[in-house]
Amino acid sequence: EHIRPPVAVAGSSPAAVKRKNKKRLLQLQRSAISVGFKCLCDGITRMFESDHRTQSSPRPTGSNVRIEERSAVQYQLEAVPEHLQRPSGVEKGDNRDKRVQFRPDKWQVRLLDIVDSGNSALVIAPTASGKTFISYYIMETCLRTDDDGVVVFVAPTKALVYQVWAELNARFSKQYSKDNRKLSGVFTRDHRENVQDCQILVTVPQCLSILLLSADRDNLEWATRIRHVIFDEVHMLGSPGGEVWEQLLLLVHVPFVALSATLGDVQGFLSWLRRVEASKGREIYLVEHRQRHNDLFPWVYDPEQGRLVGLHPFAVLHDLIDENPITSRTFPEDLKLLPEHCIEAFSAMQGDMSPTQAEQLSPEAFFPQRRADAAWNISMEDVQKWEVEIKAEFCSLSKEAQRKVIKQVAGKALEAFENTDRWLGGSFEGHGIVESSQHLESLVRDLSSRKLLPALCFHMNRKGCKDLAQDLTRTLLRKEERTRRDENWKEKVQDVGRELVAVRDRILALASRNSDAIEPGMIRAYTELRAKCLRLLGPDPRFVLVPSGCAPIQESEILDALQLDAAWQVDAIYPNLVWLFNAMKRGIGMHHSGLNKKWRQATQHL
């Protein structure tokens, strides 16, 4: 409809109508070409010409648009890789798999079959690839079977325990005939609830070990009711304290599912588990899936530029090229290229490829060979095949050509690493938190502008966590104070306050004589002025860290999470944490094992 010529109105000359229409057409053409729809741009031009075929003035055409063109295939790979087709599951026979409420992939169907057969499974799959579903399937199966069976979910940290506990309580509900039976329970050093009365227990390894090794009659009876154990993040077996995980894998007398995204020696660990399970009359199967449903894009922060720089994976190849070029034997097996990385690498290699190979490997030629409607329907599976070809082509280049490609696609990231090394003096030793906090605010601002909040900032010790949170809060407060001083904030507050008092006094005066004399408009004006005054007195939204599309955290929400009634109670009960209360109002939290339990839980909730 927007392409059609505007309807002439009184006072509009034909020339004005044509100018307006031409401007519209050029805007549409720019938009169409920029998102890869060159064919649409040409269609717009043809439509324009057909609508004006009786006019003798020159027509705007696609040549009027002077911007870089890219195909629809390129647009999908570069601009919207998150919308490429993902695996949509498989059908089992003629019917959909009824065991879950989604269409599982092949590896997920196999995992379901293993669990249903009463055997154990070791699941190796990346984060966010869809492996956690099996935990909830096991829980639901147990809940539907009877009221006595127990599923134990073992998580490595208390924070993860509480997260899983909250999620399963939100997901499941059940009515019991026995008064003492509960759906879920939790057992950590800080919190023990419904341990022996629940059907789903979420705990840490050390606490499960206490239950299984206890000679108490109630614990022994409880252990006989266990139907399944889920070990989340089982790779923690290789970390300090991992002997507890090993002990539990030997102790459990029921089938288990061990989940991990980063297990090292998979075959060695699997071999040991097979011997353990064979001694118990069961088998264990490896379910391995290496593809992510949603890819993680890597960034590196440049302290000199004060911004994030996209990190092309080829950056790690910079130090691998020595006297010889990188070959298929020396190319890292686990180096993953995202769609946007692939097209960057292809563009950089084009000049060093033969014309025939460049044509065959171009996205416009490669994808239509595999899918008739590739212009609108590229899949992640197709991109992964292209990724293999891109890597193979890179390995066939000369050493000089490989260096040139790496510099072109990863030069800015390598420069960012050099700037960081120079900033740290070539060593992390001797540099305290002050140096780090200088750049934290600019990093967070850049994350916010890219809509990458919320974010987690890790530090290796508690003091570092505290110092980073405090310094970031102080930085925001200082900038807010300076801005308010420049914008005469005090005067604005005083003006609104005077208006508010005047309206209030007028309402009270009228109410003392006749309440019917108070007009609804006056109440509305008082409410609006009061809200405006509270906004002015609260944190300036420009200095509050809030994810895109979310409202700032209100003081009342923080008090509710802390189970307090008023802000003065924070000063009275937690005088050393008043700074954290103010930080929370600005979207900054802190979480570590040394923090007060209520404040940790408030951080998790908020």
Coordinates of C-alpha atoms in Angstrom, one line a residue:
E1 CA 0.0 0.0 0.0
H2 CA 2.9 2.4 0.7
I3 CA 4.3 1.9 -2.8
R4 CA 1.1 3.3 -4.4
P5 CA 1.2 7.0 -5.4
P6 CA -0.3 9.3 -2.7
V7 CA -3.8 10.5 -3.5
A8 CA -3.8 14.0 -4.8
V9 CA -5.5 16.5 -2.5
A10 CA -6.5 20.1 -2.9
G11 CA -3.4 22.2 -3.2
S12 CA -1.1 19.3 -4.1
S13 CA 0.7 19.8 -7.4
P14 CA 1.5 16.7 -9.6
A15 CA 5.2 17.5 -9.2
A16 CA 4.9 17.5 -5.4
V17 CA 3.1 14.1 -5.5
K18 CA 5.8 12.7 -7.8
R19 CA 8.6 14.0 -5.5
K20 CA 6.9 12.4 -2.5
N21 CA 6.4 9.1 -4.3
K22 CA 10.0 9.0 -5.5
K23 CA 11.3 9.6 -1.9
R24 CA 9.1 6.7 -0.7
L25 CA 10.4 4.5 -3.4
L26 CA 14.0 5.1 -2.7
Q27 CA 13.4 4.4 1.0
L28 CA 11.8 1.1 0.2
Q29 CA 14.6 0.2 -2.2
R30 CA 17.3 1.0 0.3
S31 CA 15.5 -1.2 2.9
A32 CA 15.0 -4.0 0.4
I33 CA 18.6 -4.1 -0.8
S34 CA 20.1 -3.8 2.7
V35 CA 18.3 -6.9 3.9
G36 CA 19.2 -8.9 0.7
F37 CA 16.0 -8.5 -1.2
K38 CA 17.4 -7.3 -4.5
C39 CA 14.6 -9.1 -6.4
L40 CA 12.0 -7.2 -4.3
C41 CA 13.7 -3.9 -5.1
D42 CA 13.5 -4.7 -8.8
G43 CA 9.8 -5.6 -8.4
I44 CA 9.1 -2.3 -6.7
T45 CA 10.7 -0.5 -9.6
R46 CA 8.6 -2.4 -12.1
M47 CA 5.4 -1.7 -10.1
F48 CA 6.3 2.0 -10.0
E49 CA 6.8 2.1 -13.8
S50 CA 3.6 0.2 -14.5
D51 CA 1.7 2.6 -12.3
H52 CA 3.2 5.6 -14.1
R53 CA 3.4 4.2 -17.6
T54 CA 1.4 7.1 -19.0
Q55 CA 3.7 9.7 -17.5
S56 CA 6.6 11.1 -19.5
S57 CA 8.9 12.0 -16.6
P58 CA 11.9 9.8 -15.8
R59 CA 11.3 6.9 -13.4
P60 CA 13.4 6.1 -10.4
T61 CA 15.1 2.7 -10.8
G62 CA 17.2 0.3 -8.7
S63 CA 20.3 2.2 -10.0
N64 CA 19.2 5.2 -7.9
V65 CA 20.1 3.3 -4.8
R66 CA 23.8 3.6 -4.0
I67 CA 24.4 1.1 -1.2
E68 CA 26.2 -2.2 -0.9
E69 CA 24.1 -5.1 -2.2
R70 CA 24.0 -8.5 -0.6
S71 CA 22.0 -11.6 -1.4
A72 CA 19.3 -13.0 0.8
V73 CA 21.6 -15.9 1.7
Q74 CA 24.3 -13.5 2.8
Y75 CA 21.7 -11.6 4.9
Q76 CA 20.7 -14.7 6.8
L77 CA 24.3 -15.6 7.5
E78 CA 25.5 -12.2 8.5
A79 CA 22.6 -10.4 10.1
V80 CA 20.1 -12.9 11.4
P81 CA 22.0 -16.2 12.1
E82 CA 19.8 -16.8 15.1
H83 CA 16.9 -17.4 12.8
L84 CA 18.4 -20.1 10.8
Q85 CA 16.4 -23.3 10.8
R86 CA 17.1 -25.5 13.8
P87 CA 16.5 -29.2 14.1
S88 CA 12.7 -29.7 14.5
G89 CA 12.8 -33.2 16.0
V90 CA 12.0 -36.5 14.5
E91 CA 8.9 -38.6 14.2
K92 CA 8.8 -42.1 15.7
G93 CA 7.1 -44.3 13.2
D94 CA 3.9 -42.7 12.0
N95 CA 3.2 -41.0 15.2
R96 CA 4.9 -38.3 17.2
D97 CA 6.8 -39.4 20.4
K98 CA 4.2 -39.1 23.1
R99 CA 6.6 -39.3 26.0
V100 CA 7.5 -35.6 25.9
Q101 CA 5.5 -32.5 24.8
F102 CA 7.9 -31.5 22.0
R103 CA 9.5 -33.2 19.0
P104 CA 12.7 -34.7 20.3
D105 CA 15.8 -35.0 18.1
K106 CA 17.3 -38.4 17.5
W107 CA 19.8 -38.2 20.3
Q108 CA 17.0 -37.2 22.7
V109 CA 14.9 -40.1 21.6
R110 CA 17.8 -42.5 22.3
L111 CA 18.2 -41.0 25.7
L112 CA 14.5 -41.5 26.5
D113 CA 14.9 -45.1 25.4
I114 CA 17.9 -45.7 27.7
V115 CA 16.1 -44.2 30.7
D116 CA 13.0 -46.3 30.0
S117 CA 15.1 -49.5 29.7
G118 CA 16.3 -49.0 33.3
N119 CA 19.9 -48.4 32.4
S120 CA 22.3 -45.5 33.1
A121 CA 23.5 -42.8 30.7
L122 CA 26.4 -40.5 30.4
V123 CA 25.2 -37.4 28.5
I124 CA 27.8 -35.1 26.9
A125 CA 26.1 -32.0 25.3
P126 CA 26.8 -28.3 25.3
T127 CA 25.0 -25.9 27.5
A128 CA 21.5 -24.9 26.1
S129 CA 21.5 -27.9 23.7
G130 CA 18.5 -29.6 25.3
K131 CA 19.9 -32.2 27.7
T132 CA 18.2 -31.0 30.9
F133 CA 14.8 -32.2 29.6
I134 CA 15.7 -35.7 30.6
S135 CA 15.8 -34.7 34.3
Y136 CA 12.2 -33.4 34.2
Y137 CA 11.1 -36.5 32.3
I138 CA 12.6 -38.7 35.0
M139 CA 10.9 -36.6 37.7
E140 CA 7.5 -36.7 36.0
T141 CA 7.7 -40.4 35.4
C142 CA 8.4 -41.0 39.1
L143 CA 5.6 -38.7 40.2
R144 CA 3.1 -40.4 37.9
T145 CA 4.1 -43.9 39.0
D146 CA 3.4 -43.8 42.7
D147 CA 3.6 -41.7 45.9
D148 CA 6.7 -43.4 47.3
G149 CA 9.4 -43.4 44.7
V150 CA 12.2 -40.8 45.0
V151 CA 14.4 -39.0 42.4
V152 CA 17.5 -37.3 43.7
F153 CA 19.0 -34.4 41.7
V154 CA 22.6 -33.7 42.6
A155 CA 24.0 -30.2 41.7
P156 CA 27.5 -29.0 42.5
T157 CA 26.6 -25.7 44.2
K158 CA 23.9 -24.4 46.5
A159 CA 22.9 -21.7 44.0
L160 CA 22.2 -24.3 41.4
V161 CA 20.3 -26.4 44.0
Y162 CA 17.9 -23.5 44.8
Q163 CA 17.5 -22.7 41.1
V164 CA 16.5 -26.3 40.2
W165 CA 14.3 -26.5 43.3
A166 CA 12.4 -23.4 42.4
E167 CA 12.0 -24.5 38.8
L168 CA 10.6 -28.0 39.6
N169 CA 8.2 -26.5 42.1
A170 CA 6.9 -24.2 39.4
R171 CA 6.7 -27.0 36.9
F172 CA 5.1 -29.8 38.9
S173 CA 2.2 -30.1 41.4
K174 CA 0.6 -33.2 43.0
Q175 CA -2.0 -34.1 45.5
Y176 CA -1.1 -36.8 48.0
S177 CA -3.2 -39.2 50.0
K178 CA -0.6 -39.4 52.7
D179 CA -0.4 -36.2 54.8
N180 CA 3.4 -36.4 55.4
R181 CA 4.3 -36.8 51.7
K182 CA 5.7 -33.8 49.8
L183 CA 6.5 -33.2 46.2
S184 CA 10.0 -31.7 46.7
G185 CA 12.7 -31.2 49.2
V186 CA 16.1 -29.6 49.5
F187 CA 19.2 -30.5 51.5
T188 CA 22.2 -28.2 51.8
R189 CA 24.4 -27.0 54.6
D190 CA 22.1 -23.9 55.0
H191 CA 18.7 -25.4 54.3
R192 CA 17.1 -28.7 55.0
E193 CA 13.4 -29.2 54.1
N194 CA 11.2 -32.3 53.5
V195 CA 14.4 -34.4 53.0
Q196 CA 12.8 -37.8 53.9
D197 CA 9.2 -36.9 53.0
C198 CA 9.6 -35.7 49.4
Q199 CA 9.6 -37.5 46.1
I200 CA 12.1 -35.2 44.4
L201 CA 15.2 -34.2 46.5
V202 CA 17.6 -31.6 45.2
T203 CA 20.9 -31.6 47.0
V204 CA 24.7 -31.2 46.8
P205 CA 27.0 -34.2 46.7
Q206 CA 28.3 -33.9 50.3
C207 CA 24.8 -34.0 51.7
L208 CA 23.7 -37.0 49.6
S209 CA 26.8 -38.8 50.8
I210 CA 25.7 -38.2 54.4
L211 CA 22.3 -39.7 53.7
L212 CA 23.6 -42.8 51.9
L213 CA 26.3 -43.5 54.5
S214 CA 24.1 -42.9 57.5
A215 CA 23.1 -45.9 59.7
D216 CA 20.0 -44.2 60.9
R217 CA 16.9 -46.4 60.3
D218 CA 14.9 -43.6 58.6
N219 CA 17.7 -42.8 56.2
L220 CA 18.1 -46.5 55.4
E221 CA 14.4 -46.8 54.7
W222 CA 14.5 -43.6 52.6
A223 CA 17.4 -44.9 50.5
T224 CA 15.4 -48.0 49.5
R225 CA 12.8 -45.7 47.9
I226 CA 15.3 -44.1 45.5
R227 CA 14.4 -44.8 41.9
H228 CA 16.8 -42.6 39.9
V229 CA 19.7 -40.3 40.5
I230 CA 20.6 -37.3 38.3
F231 CA 24.2 -36.0 38.5
D232 CA 24.4 -32.5 37.0
E233 CA 27.8 -31.1 36.0
V234 CA 29.4 -34.5 36.6
H235 CA 32.8 -33.1 35.3
M236 CA 33.1 -31.7 38.8
L237 CA 34.5 -35.1 39.7
G238 CA 37.9 -33.9 38.4
S239 CA 37.9 -30.8 40.6
P240 CA 38.9 -30.4 44.3
G241 CA 36.4 -32.4 46.4
G242 CA 35.7 -34.6 43.4
E243 CA 36.2 -37.7 45.5
V244 CA 32.7 -37.3 46.9
W245 CA 31.3 -37.5 43.3
E246 CA 33.3 -40.7 42.7
Q247 CA 32.0 -42.1 46.0
L248 CA 28.4 -41.5 45.1
L249 CA 28.8 -43.1 41.7
L250 CA 30.0 -46.2 43.5
L251 CA 27.3 -46.0 46.1
V252 CA 24.1 -45.5 44.1
H253 CA 22.2 -48.7 43.7
V254 CA 19.8 -47.4 41.0
P255 CA 20.1 -46.2 37.4
F256 CA 21.5 -42.7 37.1
V257 CA 22.0 -40.0 34.4
A258 CA 25.2 -38.1 34.5
L259 CA 25.1 -34.7 32.6
S260 CA 28.1 -32.6 31.5
A261 CA 29.0 -30.0 28.9
T262 CA 32.8 -30.0 29.4
L263 CA 33.9 -33.5 30.3
G264 CA 37.6 -34.1 29.4
D265 CA 38.6 -37.8 29.0
V266 CA 35.1 -39.1 28.0
Q267 CA 36.2 -42.6 27.0
G268 CA 38.4 -43.1 30.1
F269 CA 35.6 -42.0 32.4
L270 CA 33.0 -44.1 30.4
S271 CA 35.2 -47.2 30.7
W272 CA 35.4 -46.8 34.5
L273 CA 31.6 -46.3 34.7
R274 CA 31.0 -49.4 32.6
R275 CA 32.9 -51.5 35.1
V276 CA 31.0 -50.0 38.0
E277 CA 27.6 -50.5 36.4
A278 CA 28.5 -54.0 35.3
S279 CA 29.1 -55.0 38.9
K280 CA 25.5 -53.9 39.6
G281 CA 24.0 -55.8 36.7
R282 CA 23.3 -52.7 34.6
E283 CA 24.7 -51.1 31.5
I284 CA 25.7 -47.5 30.9
Y285 CA 25.4 -45.8 27.5
L286 CA 27.1 -42.7 26.1
V287 CA 24.9 -40.1 24.5
E288 CA 27.0 -37.5 22.9
H289 CA 25.7 -34.4 21.0
R290 CA 28.0 -31.6 20.0
Q291 CA 25.6 -29.1 18.4
R292 CA 24.1 -26.1 20.3
H293 CA 20.6 -25.0 19.6
N294 CA 21.6 -21.4 20.2
D295 CA 25.2 -20.5 19.5
L296 CA 27.3 -18.3 21.9
F297 CA 29.0 -15.4 20.2
P298 CA 32.4 -14.6 21.7
W299 CA 33.6 -11.1 22.4
V300 CA 36.8 -9.6 23.9
Y301 CA 37.0 -6.2 25.7
D302 CA 39.5 -3.7 24.5
P303 CA 40.5 -1.5 27.4
E304 CA 42.0 1.2 25.2
Q305 CA 39.0 1.5 23.0
G306 CA 36.6 1.0 25.9
R307 CA 34.4 -1.3 23.9
L308 CA 33.7 -4.9 23.0
V309 CA 35.3 -6.4 19.9
G310 CA 33.9 -9.5 18.1
L311 CA 36.3 -12.4 18.6
H312 CA 36.7 -14.5 15.5
P313 CA 37.8 -18.0 16.4
F314 CA 40.6 -17.8 13.9
A315 CA 42.4 -15.6 16.4
V316 CA 43.6 -18.7 18.2
L317 CA 45.4 -19.8 15.0
H318 CA 47.7 -16.8 15.1
D319 CA 50.2 -18.5 17.4
L320 CA 49.8 -21.9 15.8
I321 CA 51.4 -20.8 12.5
D322 CA 55.2 -21.3 12.8
E323 CA 57.5 -22.4 10.0
N324 CA 54.7 -24.5 8.4
P325 CA 51.1 -23.6 7.5
I326 CA 48.2 -25.0 9.4
T327 CA 47.0 -28.3 7.9
S328 CA 43.9 -30.5 8.5
R329 CA 46.0 -32.5 11.0
T330 CA 47.1 -29.4 13.1
F331 CA 43.8 -27.5 12.8
P332 CA 42.1 -27.6 16.3
E333 CA 39.2 -30.1 16.2
D334 CA 37.0 -28.2 18.6
L335 CA 37.3 -24.8 16.9
K336 CA 33.7 -23.8 16.1
L337 CA 32.8 -21.2 13.5
L338 CA 29.5 -19.5 13.7
P339 CA 27.6 -18.6 10.4
E340 CA 28.9 -15.0 10.6
H341 CA 32.4 -16.3 11.2
C342 CA 32.2 -18.5 8.1
I343 CA 31.2 -15.7 5.8
E344 CA 33.9 -13.5 7.1
A345 CA 36.5 -16.2 6.6
F346 CA 35.2 -16.9 3.0
S347 CA 35.3 -13.2 2.1
A348 CA 38.9 -13.0 3.4
M349 CA 40.0 -16.1 1.5
Q350 CA 38.4 -15.3 -1.8
G351 CA 41.4 -13.5 -3.2
D352 CA 43.6 -16.6 -2.6
M353 CA 41.2 -19.1 -4.0
S354 CA 40.9 -20.3 -7.6
P355 CA 37.9 -18.7 -9.4
T356 CA 36.3 -22.1 -9.7
Q357 CA 36.7 -22.9 -6.0
A358 CA 35.6 -19.4 -5.0
E359 CA 32.4 -19.8 -7.1
Q360 CA 31.6 -23.3 -5.7
L361 CA 32.2 -22.2 -2.1
S362 CA 30.2 -18.9 -2.3
P363 CA 27.1 -19.0 -0.2
E364 CA 24.9 -18.2 -3.2
A365 CA 26.2 -21.3 -5.0
F366 CA 26.7 -23.6 -2.0
F367 CA 23.3 -23.5 -0.3
P368 CA 20.9 -23.7 -3.3
Q369 CA 22.6 -27.0 -4.2
R370 CA 21.2 -28.4 -1.0
R371 CA 17.9 -26.7 -0.7
A372 CA 15.7 -25.4 -3.5
D373 CA 14.4 -22.5 -1.4
A374 CA 17.8 -21.7 0.2
A375 CA 17.1 -18.0 -0.2
W376 CA 14.6 -18.2 2.6
N377 CA 15.3 -21.5 4.3
I378 CA 18.9 -22.1 5.3
S379 CA 19.3 -24.6 8.1
M380 CA 22.0 -24.9 10.7
E381 CA 22.8 -28.4 9.4
D382 CA 23.6 -26.8 5.9
V383 CA 25.8 -24.2 7.6
Q384 CA 27.8 -26.8 9.5
K385 CA 28.6 -28.5 6.2
W386 CA 29.7 -25.2 4.8
E387 CA 31.8 -24.7 7.9
V388 CA 33.7 -27.9 7.2
E389 CA 34.4 -26.8 3.6
I390 CA 35.6 -23.4 4.8
K391 CA 38.0 -25.0 7.3
A392 CA 39.3 -27.4 4.6
E393 CA 39.9 -24.5 2.2
F394 CA 41.8 -22.5 4.8
C395 CA 44.0 -25.5 5.5
S396 CA 44.9 -25.7 1.8
L397 CA 46.2 -22.1 1.7
S398 CA 49.9 -21.1 1.9
K399 CA 51.3 -19.9 5.2
E400 CA 51.4 -16.3 4.0
A401 CA 47.8 -16.5 2.8
Q402 CA 46.7 -18.0 6.2
R403 CA 48.4 -15.1 8.1
K404 CA 46.7 -12.6 5.8
V405 CA 43.2 -14.2 6.4
I406 CA 43.8 -14.3 10.2
K407 CA 44.8 -10.7 10.3
Q408 CA 41.8 -9.6 8.3
V409 CA 39.2 -11.5 10.3
A410 CA 40.7 -11.4 13.8
G411 CA 43.1 -8.4 13.6
K412 CA 40.9 -6.2 15.9
A413 CA 40.5 -9.0 18.5
L414 CA 44.2 -9.7 18.5
E415 CA 44.9 -5.9 19.0
A416 CA 42.4 -5.9 21.9
F417 CA 44.4 -8.8 23.5
E418 CA 47.6 -6.9 23.0
N419 CA 46.1 -3.8 24.6
T420 CA 44.9 -5.9 27.6
D421 CA 48.4 -7.4 28.0
R422 CA 50.0 -3.9 27.8
W423 CA 47.4 -2.5 30.3
L424 CA 48.2 -5.3 32.7
G425 CA 51.9 -4.9 32.2
G426 CA 52.2 -8.4 30.7
S427 CA 51.2 -10.1 34.0
F428 CA 48.1 -10.4 36.1
E429 CA 50.2 -10.3 39.3
G430 CA 50.4 -7.1 41.3
H431 CA 47.3 -5.6 39.8
G432 CA 44.5 -5.1 42.2
I433 CA 40.8 -4.5 41.8
V434 CA 41.2 -0.7 41.2
E435 CA 42.6 -1.2 37.7
S436 CA 39.8 -3.7 36.8
S437 CA 37.0 -1.4 38.0
Q438 CA 38.2 1.5 35.9
H439 CA 36.9 -0.3 32.8
L440 CA 34.0 -2.1 34.3
E441 CA 31.5 0.7 33.8
S442 CA 32.4 1.3 30.2
L443 CA 32.2 -2.5 29.6
V444 CA 28.7 -2.6 31.2
R445 CA 27.6 0.4 29.2
D446 CA 28.7 -1.3 26.0
L447 CA 26.8 -4.5 27.0
S448 CA 23.7 -2.4 27.6
S449 CA 23.9 -0.6 24.3
R450 CA 24.2 -4.0 22.5
K451 CA 21.2 -5.3 24.6
L452 CA 23.4 -8.0 26.2
L453 CA 22.3 -7.4 29.8
P454 CA 21.8 -9.1 32.2
A455 CA 25.4 -10.3 32.6
L456 CA 27.5 -12.2 35.1
C457 CA 30.8 -10.8 36.2
F458 CA 33.0 -13.5 37.8
H459 CA 35.9 -12.8 40.2
M460 CA 38.2 -15.4 41.9
N461 CA 37.6 -14.2 45.5
R462 CA 34.9 -12.7 47.7
K463 CA 36.8 -9.4 48.2
G464 CA 37.1 -8.9 44.5
C465 CA 33.3 -9.5 44.0
K466 CA 32.6 -6.9 46.7
D467 CA 35.1 -4.3 45.4
L468 CA 33.8 -4.6 41.8
A469 CA 30.2 -4.2 42.9
Q470 CA 31.0 -1.2 45.2
D471 CA 33.2 0.6 42.6
L472 CA 30.6 0.2 39.9
T473 CA 27.9 1.5 42.2
R474 CA 30.1 4.5 43.2
T475 CA 30.8 5.3 39.6
L476 CA 27.1 5.4 38.7
L477 CA 26.4 7.5 41.8
R478 CA 29.1 10.0 41.0
K479 CA 27.9 10.4 37.4
E480 CA 24.3 10.8 38.6
E481 CA 25.3 13.5 41.1
R482 CA 27.3 15.4 38.5
T483 CA 24.4 15.2 36.0
R484 CA 21.9 16.3 38.5
R485 CA 24.0 19.3 39.5
D486 CA 24.3 20.3 35.8
E487 CA 20.6 19.9 35.3
N488 CA 19.5 21.9 38.4
W489 CA 17.9 18.8 39.9
K490 CA 17.4 20.3 43.4
E491 CA 15.5 23.2 42.0
K492 CA 13.2 20.8 40.0
V493 CA 12.5 18.7 43.1
Q494 CA 11.7 21.9 45.1
D495 CA 9.4 23.2 42.4
V496 CA 7.5 19.9 42.2
G497 CA 7.4 19.7 46.0
R498 CA 5.9 23.1 46.2
E499 CA 3.2 22.2 43.6
L500 CA 2.5 19.0 45.5
V501 CA 2.1 20.8 48.8
A502 CA -0.1 23.4 47.2
V503 CA -2.5 20.9 45.7
R504 CA -2.5 18.8 48.9
D505 CA -3.4 21.9 51.0
R506 CA -6.1 22.9 48.6
I507 CA -7.6 19.3 48.8
L508 CA -7.5 19.3 52.6
A509 CA -9.1 22.8 52.8
L510 CA -11.9 21.7 50.5
A511 CA -12.3 18.4 52.4
S512 CA -12.7 20.2 55.7
R513 CA -15.6 22.2 54.4
N514 CA -17.3 19.8 51.9
S515 CA -15.8 16.6 50.6
D516 CA -18.1 16.8 47.5
A517 CA -16.3 20.0 46.5
I518 CA -13.1 18.0 45.7
E519 CA -13.0 17.5 41.9
P520 CA -11.6 14.3 40.4
G521 CA -9.1 16.3 38.5
M522 CA -7.5 17.6 41.7
I523 CA -7.0 14.0 43.0
R524 CA -5.5 13.1 39.6
A525 CA -3.2 16.1 39.7
Y526 CA -2.0 15.2 43.2
T527 CA -1.4 11.6 42.2
E528 CA 0.6 12.6 39.1
L529 CA 2.7 15.2 41.0
R530 CA 3.4 12.7 43.8
A531 CA 4.6 10.1 41.2
K532 CA 6.7 12.7 39.5
C533 CA 8.3 13.7 42.8
L534 CA 9.1 10.0 43.7
R535 CA 10.7 9.6 40.2
L536 CA 12.9 12.6 40.8
L537 CA 13.9 11.4 44.2
G538 CA 14.6 7.9 43.1
P539 CA 17.6 6.7 41.0
D540 CA 18.0 8.4 37.6
P541 CA 17.1 5.7 35.0
R542 CA 20.1 6.8 33.0
F543 CA 22.3 5.5 35.8
V544 CA 20.5 2.2 36.4
L545 CA 21.5 -1.0 34.7
V546 CA 18.4 -2.6 33.4
P547 CA 18.1 -5.3 30.6
S548 CA 16.3 -4.1 27.5
G549 CA 12.6 -4.2 27.9
C550 CA 12.6 -4.5 31.7
A551 CA 11.6 -2.0 34.3
P552 CA 14.0 -0.9 37.0
I553 CA 13.9 -2.8 40.3
Q554 CA 11.7 -1.1 42.8
E555 CA 12.7 -0.6 46.4
S556 CA 9.6 -2.5 47.5
E557 CA 10.7 -5.5 45.5
I558 CA 14.1 -5.6 47.2
L559 CA 12.5 -5.3 50.6
D560 CA 10.1 -8.1 49.8
A561 CA 13.0 -10.3 48.7
L562 CA 14.8 -9.5 52.0
Q563 CA 11.6 -10.1 54.0
L564 CA 11.7 -6.5 55.4
D565 CA 9.0 -4.0 55.8
A566 CA 10.8 -0.7 55.4
A567 CA 14.2 0.7 54.2
W568 CA 15.2 1.9 57.7
Q569 CA 15.4 -1.8 58.7
V570 CA 18.3 -2.3 56.3
D571 CA 20.3 0.4 58.3
A572 CA 19.3 -1.2 61.6
I573 CA 19.8 -4.9 60.9
Y574 CA 22.4 -4.9 58.1
P575 CA 24.5 -1.7 58.5
N576 CA 27.4 -3.2 56.6
L577 CA 25.2 -4.0 53.6
V578 CA 23.5 -0.6 53.1
W579 CA 25.7 -0.1 50.0
L580 CA 24.5 -3.4 48.5
F581 CA 20.9 -2.3 49.1
N582 CA 21.6 0.9 47.1
A583 CA 23.5 -1.2 44.5
M584 CA 20.5 -3.5 44.0
K585 CA 18.3 -0.4 43.3
R586 CA 20.7 0.2 40.4
G587 CA 20.5 -3.3 39.0
I588 CA 23.8 -4.5 40.6
G589 CA 23.9 -7.6 42.7
M590 CA 26.5 -9.7 44.5
H591 CA 26.6 -13.4 45.2
H592 CA 29.2 -15.5 47.0
S593 CA 29.2 -18.1 49.8
G594 CA 30.3 -15.6 52.4
L595 CA 27.3 -13.3 51.9
N596 CA 24.4 -13.4 54.3
K597 CA 21.9 -16.2 53.3
K598 CA 18.9 -13.8 53.0
W599 CA 20.9 -11.5 50.7
R600 CA 22.1 -14.4 48.6
Q601 CA 18.5 -15.6 48.2
A602 CA 17.4 -12.0 47.4
T603 CA 20.0 -11.8 44.6
Q604 CA 18.8 -15.1 43.2
H605 CA 15.2 -14.0 43.3
L606 CA 15.8 -10.5 41.8

